[in-house]
Short mmCIF file of C-alpha atoms in Angstrom, two decimals:
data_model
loop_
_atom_site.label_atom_id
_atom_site.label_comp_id
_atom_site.label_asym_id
_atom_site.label_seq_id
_atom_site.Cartn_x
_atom_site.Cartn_y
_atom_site.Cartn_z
CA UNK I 287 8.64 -5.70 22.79
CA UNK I 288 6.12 -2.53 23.59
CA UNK I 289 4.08 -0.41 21.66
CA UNK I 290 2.75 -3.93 20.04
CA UNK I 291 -1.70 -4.30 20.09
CA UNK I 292 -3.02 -8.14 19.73
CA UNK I 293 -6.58 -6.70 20.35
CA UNK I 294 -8.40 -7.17 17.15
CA UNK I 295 -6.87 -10.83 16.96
CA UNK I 296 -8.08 -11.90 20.65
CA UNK I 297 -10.83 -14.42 20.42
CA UNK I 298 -10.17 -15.41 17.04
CA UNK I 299 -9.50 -19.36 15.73
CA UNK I 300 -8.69 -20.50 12.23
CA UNK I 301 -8.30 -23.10 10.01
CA UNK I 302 -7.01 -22.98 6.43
CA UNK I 303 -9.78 -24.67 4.10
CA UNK I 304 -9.25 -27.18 1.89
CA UNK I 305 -9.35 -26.58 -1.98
CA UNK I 306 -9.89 -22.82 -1.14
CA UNK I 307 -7.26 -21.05 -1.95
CA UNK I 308 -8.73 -17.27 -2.43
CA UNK I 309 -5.90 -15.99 -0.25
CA UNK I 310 -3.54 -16.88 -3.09
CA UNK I 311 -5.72 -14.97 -6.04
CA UNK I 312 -4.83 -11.42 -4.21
CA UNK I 313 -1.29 -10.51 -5.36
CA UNK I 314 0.87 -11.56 -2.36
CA UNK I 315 3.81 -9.38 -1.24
CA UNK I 316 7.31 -10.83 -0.64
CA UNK I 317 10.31 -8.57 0.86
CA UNK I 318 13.88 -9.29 -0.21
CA UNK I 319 14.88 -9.52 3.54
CA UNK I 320 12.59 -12.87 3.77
CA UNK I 321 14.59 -15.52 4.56
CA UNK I 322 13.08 -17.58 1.23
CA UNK I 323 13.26 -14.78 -1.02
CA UNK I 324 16.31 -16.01 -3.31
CA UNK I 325 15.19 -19.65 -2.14
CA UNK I 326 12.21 -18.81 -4.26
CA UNK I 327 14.32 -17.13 -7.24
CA UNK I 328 16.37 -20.03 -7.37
CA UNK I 329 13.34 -22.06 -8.06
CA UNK I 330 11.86 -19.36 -10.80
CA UNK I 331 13.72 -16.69 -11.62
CA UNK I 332 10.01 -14.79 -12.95
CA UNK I 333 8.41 -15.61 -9.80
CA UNK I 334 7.92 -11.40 -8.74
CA UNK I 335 6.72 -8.25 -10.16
CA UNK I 336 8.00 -5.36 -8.28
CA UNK I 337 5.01 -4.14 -6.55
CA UNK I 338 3.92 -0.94 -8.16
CA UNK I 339 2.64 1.60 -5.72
CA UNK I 340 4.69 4.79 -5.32
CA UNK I 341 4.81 5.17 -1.75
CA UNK I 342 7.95 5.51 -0.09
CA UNK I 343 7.54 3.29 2.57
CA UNK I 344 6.70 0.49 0.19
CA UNK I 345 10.35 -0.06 -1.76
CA UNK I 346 11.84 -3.39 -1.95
CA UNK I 347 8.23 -5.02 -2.29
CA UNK I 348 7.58 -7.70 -4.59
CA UNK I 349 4.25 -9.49 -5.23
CA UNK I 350 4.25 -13.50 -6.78
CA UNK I 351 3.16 -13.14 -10.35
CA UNK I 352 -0.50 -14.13 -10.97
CA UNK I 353 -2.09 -16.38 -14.35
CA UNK I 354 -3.04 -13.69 -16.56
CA UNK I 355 -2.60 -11.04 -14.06
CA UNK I 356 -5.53 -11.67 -12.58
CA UNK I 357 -5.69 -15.40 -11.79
CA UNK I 358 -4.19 -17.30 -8.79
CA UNK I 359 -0.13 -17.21 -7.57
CA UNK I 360 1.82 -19.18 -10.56
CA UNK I 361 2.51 -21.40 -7.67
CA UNK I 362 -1.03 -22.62 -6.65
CA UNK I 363 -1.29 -25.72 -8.68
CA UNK I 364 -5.00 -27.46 -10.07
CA UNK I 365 -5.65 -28.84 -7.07
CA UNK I 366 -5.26 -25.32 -5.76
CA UNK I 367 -2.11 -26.60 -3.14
CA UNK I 368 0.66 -24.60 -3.02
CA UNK I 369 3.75 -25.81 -5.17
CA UNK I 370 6.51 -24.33 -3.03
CA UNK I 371 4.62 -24.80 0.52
CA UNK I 372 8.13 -25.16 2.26
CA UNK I 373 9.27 -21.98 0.92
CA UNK I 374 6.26 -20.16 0.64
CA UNK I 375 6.11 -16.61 1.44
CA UNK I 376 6.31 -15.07 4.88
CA UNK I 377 2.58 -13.76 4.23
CA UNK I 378 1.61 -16.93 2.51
CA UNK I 379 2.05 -19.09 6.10
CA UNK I 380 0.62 -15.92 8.30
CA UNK I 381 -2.64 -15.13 6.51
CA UNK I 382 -4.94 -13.77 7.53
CA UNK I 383 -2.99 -12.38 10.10
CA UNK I 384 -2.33 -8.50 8.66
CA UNK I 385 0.38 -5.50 10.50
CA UNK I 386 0.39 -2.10 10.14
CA UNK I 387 2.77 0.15 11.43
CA UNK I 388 1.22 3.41 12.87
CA UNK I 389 1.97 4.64 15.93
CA UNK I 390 2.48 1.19 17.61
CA UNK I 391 2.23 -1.86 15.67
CA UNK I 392 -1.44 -3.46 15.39
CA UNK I 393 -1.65 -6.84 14.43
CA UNK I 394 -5.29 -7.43 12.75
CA UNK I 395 -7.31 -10.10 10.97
CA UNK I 396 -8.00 -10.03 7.32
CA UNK I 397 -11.89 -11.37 7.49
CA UNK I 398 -11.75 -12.28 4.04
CA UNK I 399 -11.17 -15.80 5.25
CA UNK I 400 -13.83 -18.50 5.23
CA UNK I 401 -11.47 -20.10 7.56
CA UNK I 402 -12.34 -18.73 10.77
CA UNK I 403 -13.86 -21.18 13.41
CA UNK I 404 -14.98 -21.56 16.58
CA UNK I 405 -13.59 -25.15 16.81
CA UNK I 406 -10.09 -25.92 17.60
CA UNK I 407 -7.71 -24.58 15.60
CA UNK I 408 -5.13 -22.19 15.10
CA UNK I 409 -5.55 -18.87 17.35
CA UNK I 410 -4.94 -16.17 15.39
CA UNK I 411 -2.91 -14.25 18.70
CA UNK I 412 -0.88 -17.15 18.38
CA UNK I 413 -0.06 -17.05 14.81
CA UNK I 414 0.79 -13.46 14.84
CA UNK I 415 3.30 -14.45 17.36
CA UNK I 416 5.24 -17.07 15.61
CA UNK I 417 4.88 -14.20 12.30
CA UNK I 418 6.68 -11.93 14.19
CA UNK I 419 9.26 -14.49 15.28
CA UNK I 420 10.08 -15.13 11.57
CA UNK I 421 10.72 -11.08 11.07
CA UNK I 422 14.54 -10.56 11.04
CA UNK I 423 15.84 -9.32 14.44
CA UNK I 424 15.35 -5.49 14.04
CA UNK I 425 13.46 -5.04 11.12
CA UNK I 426 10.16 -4.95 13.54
CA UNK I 427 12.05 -2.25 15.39
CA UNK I 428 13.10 -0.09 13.08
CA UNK I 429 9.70 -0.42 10.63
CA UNK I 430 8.11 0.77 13.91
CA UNK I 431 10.52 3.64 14.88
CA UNK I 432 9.54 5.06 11.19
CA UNK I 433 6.38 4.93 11.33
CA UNK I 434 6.44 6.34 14.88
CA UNK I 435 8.62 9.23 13.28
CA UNK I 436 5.60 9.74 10.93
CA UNK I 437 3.14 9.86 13.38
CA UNK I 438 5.62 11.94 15.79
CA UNK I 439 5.04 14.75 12.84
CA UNK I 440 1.41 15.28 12.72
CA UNK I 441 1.16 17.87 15.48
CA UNK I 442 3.14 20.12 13.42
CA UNK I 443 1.41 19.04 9.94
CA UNK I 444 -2.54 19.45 11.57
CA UNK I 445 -3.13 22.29 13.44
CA UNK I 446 -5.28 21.29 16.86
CA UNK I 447 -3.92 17.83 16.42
CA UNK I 448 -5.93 15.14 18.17
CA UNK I 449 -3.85 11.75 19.27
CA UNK I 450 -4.98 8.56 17.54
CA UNK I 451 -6.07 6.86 20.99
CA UNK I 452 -8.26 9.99 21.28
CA UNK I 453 -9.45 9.69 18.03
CA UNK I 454 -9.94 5.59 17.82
CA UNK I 455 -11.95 5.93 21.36
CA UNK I 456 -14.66 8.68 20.05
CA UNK I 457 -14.91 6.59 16.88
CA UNK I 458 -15.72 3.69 18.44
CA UNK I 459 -17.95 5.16 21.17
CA UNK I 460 -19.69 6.68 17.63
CA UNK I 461 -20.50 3.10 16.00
CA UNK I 462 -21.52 1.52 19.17
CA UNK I 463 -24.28 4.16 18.80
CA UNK I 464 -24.54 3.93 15.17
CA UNK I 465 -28.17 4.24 13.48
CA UNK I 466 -28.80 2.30 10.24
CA UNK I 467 -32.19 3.13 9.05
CA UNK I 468 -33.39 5.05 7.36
CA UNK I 469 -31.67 3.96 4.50
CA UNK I 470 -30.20 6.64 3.18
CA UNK I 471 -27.19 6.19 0.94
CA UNK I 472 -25.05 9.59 0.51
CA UNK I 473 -23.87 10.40 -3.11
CA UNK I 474 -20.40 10.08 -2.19
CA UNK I 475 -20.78 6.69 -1.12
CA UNK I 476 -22.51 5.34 -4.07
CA UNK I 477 -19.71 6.72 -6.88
CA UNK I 478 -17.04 4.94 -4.91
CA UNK I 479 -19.21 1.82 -4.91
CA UNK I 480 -19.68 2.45 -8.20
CA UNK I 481 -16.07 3.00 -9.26
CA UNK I 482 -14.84 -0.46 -7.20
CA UNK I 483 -17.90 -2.48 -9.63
CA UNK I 484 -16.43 -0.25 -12.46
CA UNK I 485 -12.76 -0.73 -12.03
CA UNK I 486 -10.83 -1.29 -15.28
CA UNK I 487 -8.15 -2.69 -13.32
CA UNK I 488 -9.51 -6.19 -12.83
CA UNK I 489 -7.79 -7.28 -9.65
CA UNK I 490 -9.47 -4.11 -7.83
CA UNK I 491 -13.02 -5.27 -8.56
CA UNK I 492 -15.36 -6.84 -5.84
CA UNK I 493 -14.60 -10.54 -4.91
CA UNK I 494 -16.17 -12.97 -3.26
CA UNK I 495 -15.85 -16.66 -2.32
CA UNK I 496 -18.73 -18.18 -1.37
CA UNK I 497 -19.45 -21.35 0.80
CA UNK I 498 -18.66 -23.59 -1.85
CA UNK I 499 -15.09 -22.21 -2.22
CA UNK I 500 -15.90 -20.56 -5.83
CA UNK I 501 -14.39 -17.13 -6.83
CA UNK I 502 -16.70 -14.76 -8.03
CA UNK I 503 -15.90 -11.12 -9.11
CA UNK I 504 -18.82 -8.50 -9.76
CA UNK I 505 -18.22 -5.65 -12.64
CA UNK I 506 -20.81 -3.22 -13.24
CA UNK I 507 -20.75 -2.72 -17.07
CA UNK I 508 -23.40 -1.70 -19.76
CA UNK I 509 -26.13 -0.96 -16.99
CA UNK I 510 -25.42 -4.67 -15.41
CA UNK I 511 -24.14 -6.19 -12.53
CA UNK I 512 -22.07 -8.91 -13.53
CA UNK I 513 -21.64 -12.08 -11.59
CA UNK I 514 -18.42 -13.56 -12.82
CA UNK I 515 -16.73 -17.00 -12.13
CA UNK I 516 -12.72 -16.77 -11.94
CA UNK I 517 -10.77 -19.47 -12.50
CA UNK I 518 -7.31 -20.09 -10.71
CA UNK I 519 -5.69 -19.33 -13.89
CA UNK I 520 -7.82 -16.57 -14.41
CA UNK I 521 -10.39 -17.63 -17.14
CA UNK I 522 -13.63 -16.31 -16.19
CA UNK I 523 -17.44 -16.92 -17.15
CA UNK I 524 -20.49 -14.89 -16.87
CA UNK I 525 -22.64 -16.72 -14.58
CA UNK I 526 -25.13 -14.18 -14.35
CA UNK I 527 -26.77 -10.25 -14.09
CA UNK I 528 -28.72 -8.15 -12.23
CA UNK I 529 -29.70 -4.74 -13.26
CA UNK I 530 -27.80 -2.34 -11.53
CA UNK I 531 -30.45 0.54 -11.42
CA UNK I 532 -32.95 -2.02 -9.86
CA UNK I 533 -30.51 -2.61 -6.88
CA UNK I 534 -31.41 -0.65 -3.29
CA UNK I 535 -30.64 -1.17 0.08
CA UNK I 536 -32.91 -3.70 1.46
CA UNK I 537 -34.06 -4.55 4.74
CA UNK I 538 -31.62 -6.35 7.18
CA UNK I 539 -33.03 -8.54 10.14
CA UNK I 540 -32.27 -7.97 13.77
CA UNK I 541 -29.41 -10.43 13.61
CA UNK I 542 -27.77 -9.28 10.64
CA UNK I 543 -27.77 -5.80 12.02
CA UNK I 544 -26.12 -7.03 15.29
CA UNK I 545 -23.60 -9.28 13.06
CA UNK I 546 -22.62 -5.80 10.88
CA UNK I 547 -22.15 -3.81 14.34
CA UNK I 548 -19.50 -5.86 15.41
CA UNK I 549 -17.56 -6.11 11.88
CA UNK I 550 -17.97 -2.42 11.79
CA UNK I 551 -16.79 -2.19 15.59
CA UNK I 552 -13.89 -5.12 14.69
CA UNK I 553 -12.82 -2.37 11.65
CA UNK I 554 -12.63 0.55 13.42
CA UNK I 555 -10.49 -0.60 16.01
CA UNK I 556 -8.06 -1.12 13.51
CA UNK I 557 -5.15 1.26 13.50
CA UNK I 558 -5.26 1.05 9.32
CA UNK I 559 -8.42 3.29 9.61
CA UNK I 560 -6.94 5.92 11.65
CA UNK I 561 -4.08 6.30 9.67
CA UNK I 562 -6.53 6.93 6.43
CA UNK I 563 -8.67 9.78 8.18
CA UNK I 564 -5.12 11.03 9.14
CA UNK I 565 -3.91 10.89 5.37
CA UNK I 566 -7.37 12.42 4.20
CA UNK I 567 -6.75 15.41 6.61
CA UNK I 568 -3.35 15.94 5.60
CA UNK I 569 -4.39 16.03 1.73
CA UNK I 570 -7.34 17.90 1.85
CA UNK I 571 -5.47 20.38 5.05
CA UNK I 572 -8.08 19.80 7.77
CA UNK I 573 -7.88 21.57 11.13
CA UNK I 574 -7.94 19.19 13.76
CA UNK I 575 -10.87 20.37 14.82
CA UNK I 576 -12.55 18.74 12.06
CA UNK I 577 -10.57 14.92 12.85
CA UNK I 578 -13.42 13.61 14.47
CA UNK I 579 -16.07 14.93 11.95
CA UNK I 580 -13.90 13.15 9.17
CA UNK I 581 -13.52 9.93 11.14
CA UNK I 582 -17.23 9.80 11.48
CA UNK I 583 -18.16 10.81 8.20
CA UNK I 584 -15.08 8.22 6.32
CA UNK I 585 -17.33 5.52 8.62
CA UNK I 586 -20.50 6.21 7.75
CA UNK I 587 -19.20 5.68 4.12
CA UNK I 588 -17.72 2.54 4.92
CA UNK I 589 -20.96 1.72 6.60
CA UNK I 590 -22.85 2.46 3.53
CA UNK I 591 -21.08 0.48 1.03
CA UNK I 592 -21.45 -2.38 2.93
CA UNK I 593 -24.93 -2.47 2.93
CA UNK I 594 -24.69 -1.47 -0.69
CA UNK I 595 -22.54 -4.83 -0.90
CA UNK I 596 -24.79 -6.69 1.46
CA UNK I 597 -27.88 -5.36 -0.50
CA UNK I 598 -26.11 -6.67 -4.00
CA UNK I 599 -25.78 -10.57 -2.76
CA UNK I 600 -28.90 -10.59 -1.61
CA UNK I 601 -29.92 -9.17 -4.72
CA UNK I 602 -28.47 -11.95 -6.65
CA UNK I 603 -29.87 -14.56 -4.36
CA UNK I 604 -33.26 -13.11 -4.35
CA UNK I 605 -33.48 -12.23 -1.34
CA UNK I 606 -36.31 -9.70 -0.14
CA UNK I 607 -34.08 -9.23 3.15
CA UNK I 608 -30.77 -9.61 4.27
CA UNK I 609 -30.37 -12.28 7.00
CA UNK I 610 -27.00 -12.70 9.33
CA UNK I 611 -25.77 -15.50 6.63
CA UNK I 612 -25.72 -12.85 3.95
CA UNK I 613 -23.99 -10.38 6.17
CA UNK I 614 -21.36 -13.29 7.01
CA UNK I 615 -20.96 -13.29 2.90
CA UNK I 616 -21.20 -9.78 2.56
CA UNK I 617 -17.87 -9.40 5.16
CA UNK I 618 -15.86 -11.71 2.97
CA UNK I 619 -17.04 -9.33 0.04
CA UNK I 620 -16.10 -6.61 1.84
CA UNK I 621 -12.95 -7.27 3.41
CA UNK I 622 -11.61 -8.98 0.26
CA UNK I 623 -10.35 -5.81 -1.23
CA UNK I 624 -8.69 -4.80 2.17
CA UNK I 625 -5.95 -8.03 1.00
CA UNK I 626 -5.37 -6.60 -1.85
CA UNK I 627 -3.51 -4.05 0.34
CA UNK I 628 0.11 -4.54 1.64
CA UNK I 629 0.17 -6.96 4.51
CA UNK I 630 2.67 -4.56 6.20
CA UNK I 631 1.03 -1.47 6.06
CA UNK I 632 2.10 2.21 6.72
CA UNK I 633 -0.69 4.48 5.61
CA UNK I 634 1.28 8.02 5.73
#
């Protein structure tokens, strides 16, 4: 099959941890054309929720049901194993590997995995392979000829349209020049920082696993940054605070700085963040002109909340700097909320 990019997966190994588990506290999606779908009815007739997003490209999605909405899948049991393992979800025995649908399809890693290894393991080009082997014949095909239908009607929907490949290759050529310092944190960047720690919603705050395999989720809430243990069935416990008006961006070593140029290079070679400058352009009705200013200026925001992010573990840790370790944390902080996006994206 054509029109199919492995890039962002090439050089990549993994191996699933044991008594981790984080993939399974973001809310999972399952589509009725899986082959296990009624396998997994059969078994629980509650297992899904309908997942609740409005966008047209999203219908027949369901997500496994969490504890308490905001724990692990029903399914992970207290030794945090899966209970249905040989009828888990086609998502469940993929991840991290993520697809979206754009103008080709881009098969990408989600780096909220502690998993990934430079020893011998799974290879993540690999696994995408045998994922899209489990894909009923022409359901890759015709997911891809919609989106391509999509993306076939930009030209007429942005005036001075610019092609994605145009697009992708000035972004990138931007971050490989990218300045960090000084450290200058736009407005707009700290409100949406602020309104992820805010989030009443609480499967859309910040969370992180650390090396230990514990789940942590950070709220901002009566002036405080809280640090907050989550349990698998989603009992949580203060663990402790920071104050959030105390918290700036602090200085990162040489290494961590060359560590957050390539996860910054790694995301915007992803197809996913195209498609979101396109949507932004068509919502806010952007000349294409401006395409490249908005790419630029979307990345420097994503830039700047992750060393808002990187700034708040080292924070906790007491850190005067942040070293390449913390950066390694701060991309499983960061890319954590990107799961809690469908697996099988289509951003338009």
């Amino acid at each position: 099959m054509t029109d199919i990019d492995f890039t962002p997966l090439k050089g990549l190994k993994f191996n699933c941890l044991e008594g981790c588990g984080f993939c399974c506290s973001f809310p999972a999606e399952v589509r009725e054309w899986e082959k296990n779908f009624q396998v997994i009815l059969e078994k629980d007739a509650g297992a899904f929720r309908k997942w609740d997003d409005g966008h047209p490209c999203l219908g027949g999605i369901y997500a496994f049901k969490q504890h308490n909405d905001r724990g692990a899948c029903i399914f992970l049991n207290e030794n945090k194993r899966c209970d249905i393992y040989d009828i888990r979800a086609l998502l469940c025995r993929t991840f991290p590997v993520k697809f979206f649908f754009g103008w080709r399809m881009q098969l990408y890693p989600s780096m909220s995995c502690r998993g990934f290894s430079k020893d011998e393991c799974s290879d993540l080009v690999h696994l995408g392979k045998e994922a899209m082997a489990e894909i009923p014949a022409g359901r890759i095909n015709k997911m891809l000829d919609e989106s391509k239908a999509m993306y076939a009607s930009l030209p007429e929907r942005i005036a001075n349209y610019v092609p994605p490949e145009i697009l992708q290759k000035l972004l990138l050529e931007y971050v490989d020049k990218m300045v960090f310092e000084p450290w200058n944190i736009s407005e707009a960047s700290i409100a949406e920082f602020e309104a992820e720690l805010s989030s009443g919603n609480f499967i859309d705050l910040p969370t992180y696993l650390t090396e230990d395999l514990e789940w942590q989720v950070f709220k901002l809430e009566d002036g405080f940054v809280r640090r907050i243990l989550l349990n698998r069935t989603g009992k949580t416990e203060n663990i402790d605070r920071i104050v959030y008006s105390n918290l700036s961006v602090k200085t990162f070593s040489s290494e961590a700085l060359e560590t957050t140029s390539r996860y910054l290079r790694l995301l915007a070679s992803t197809d996913h963040f195209i498609g979101v400058v396109y949507r932004k352009a068509i919502e806010q009705k952007a000349d294409g002109n401006q395409l490249p200013d908005m790419a630029v200026s979307e990345f420097e925001k994503v830039k700047e909340i992750f060393l808002l992010k990187a700034s708040l573990l080292a924070e906790f840790e007491k850190w005067e700097h942040v070293n390449e370790k913390t950066v390694e944390g701060t991309i499983v902080l960061y890319d954590s909320y990107l799961a809690t996006l469908p697996a099988f994206g289509m951003i338009l």
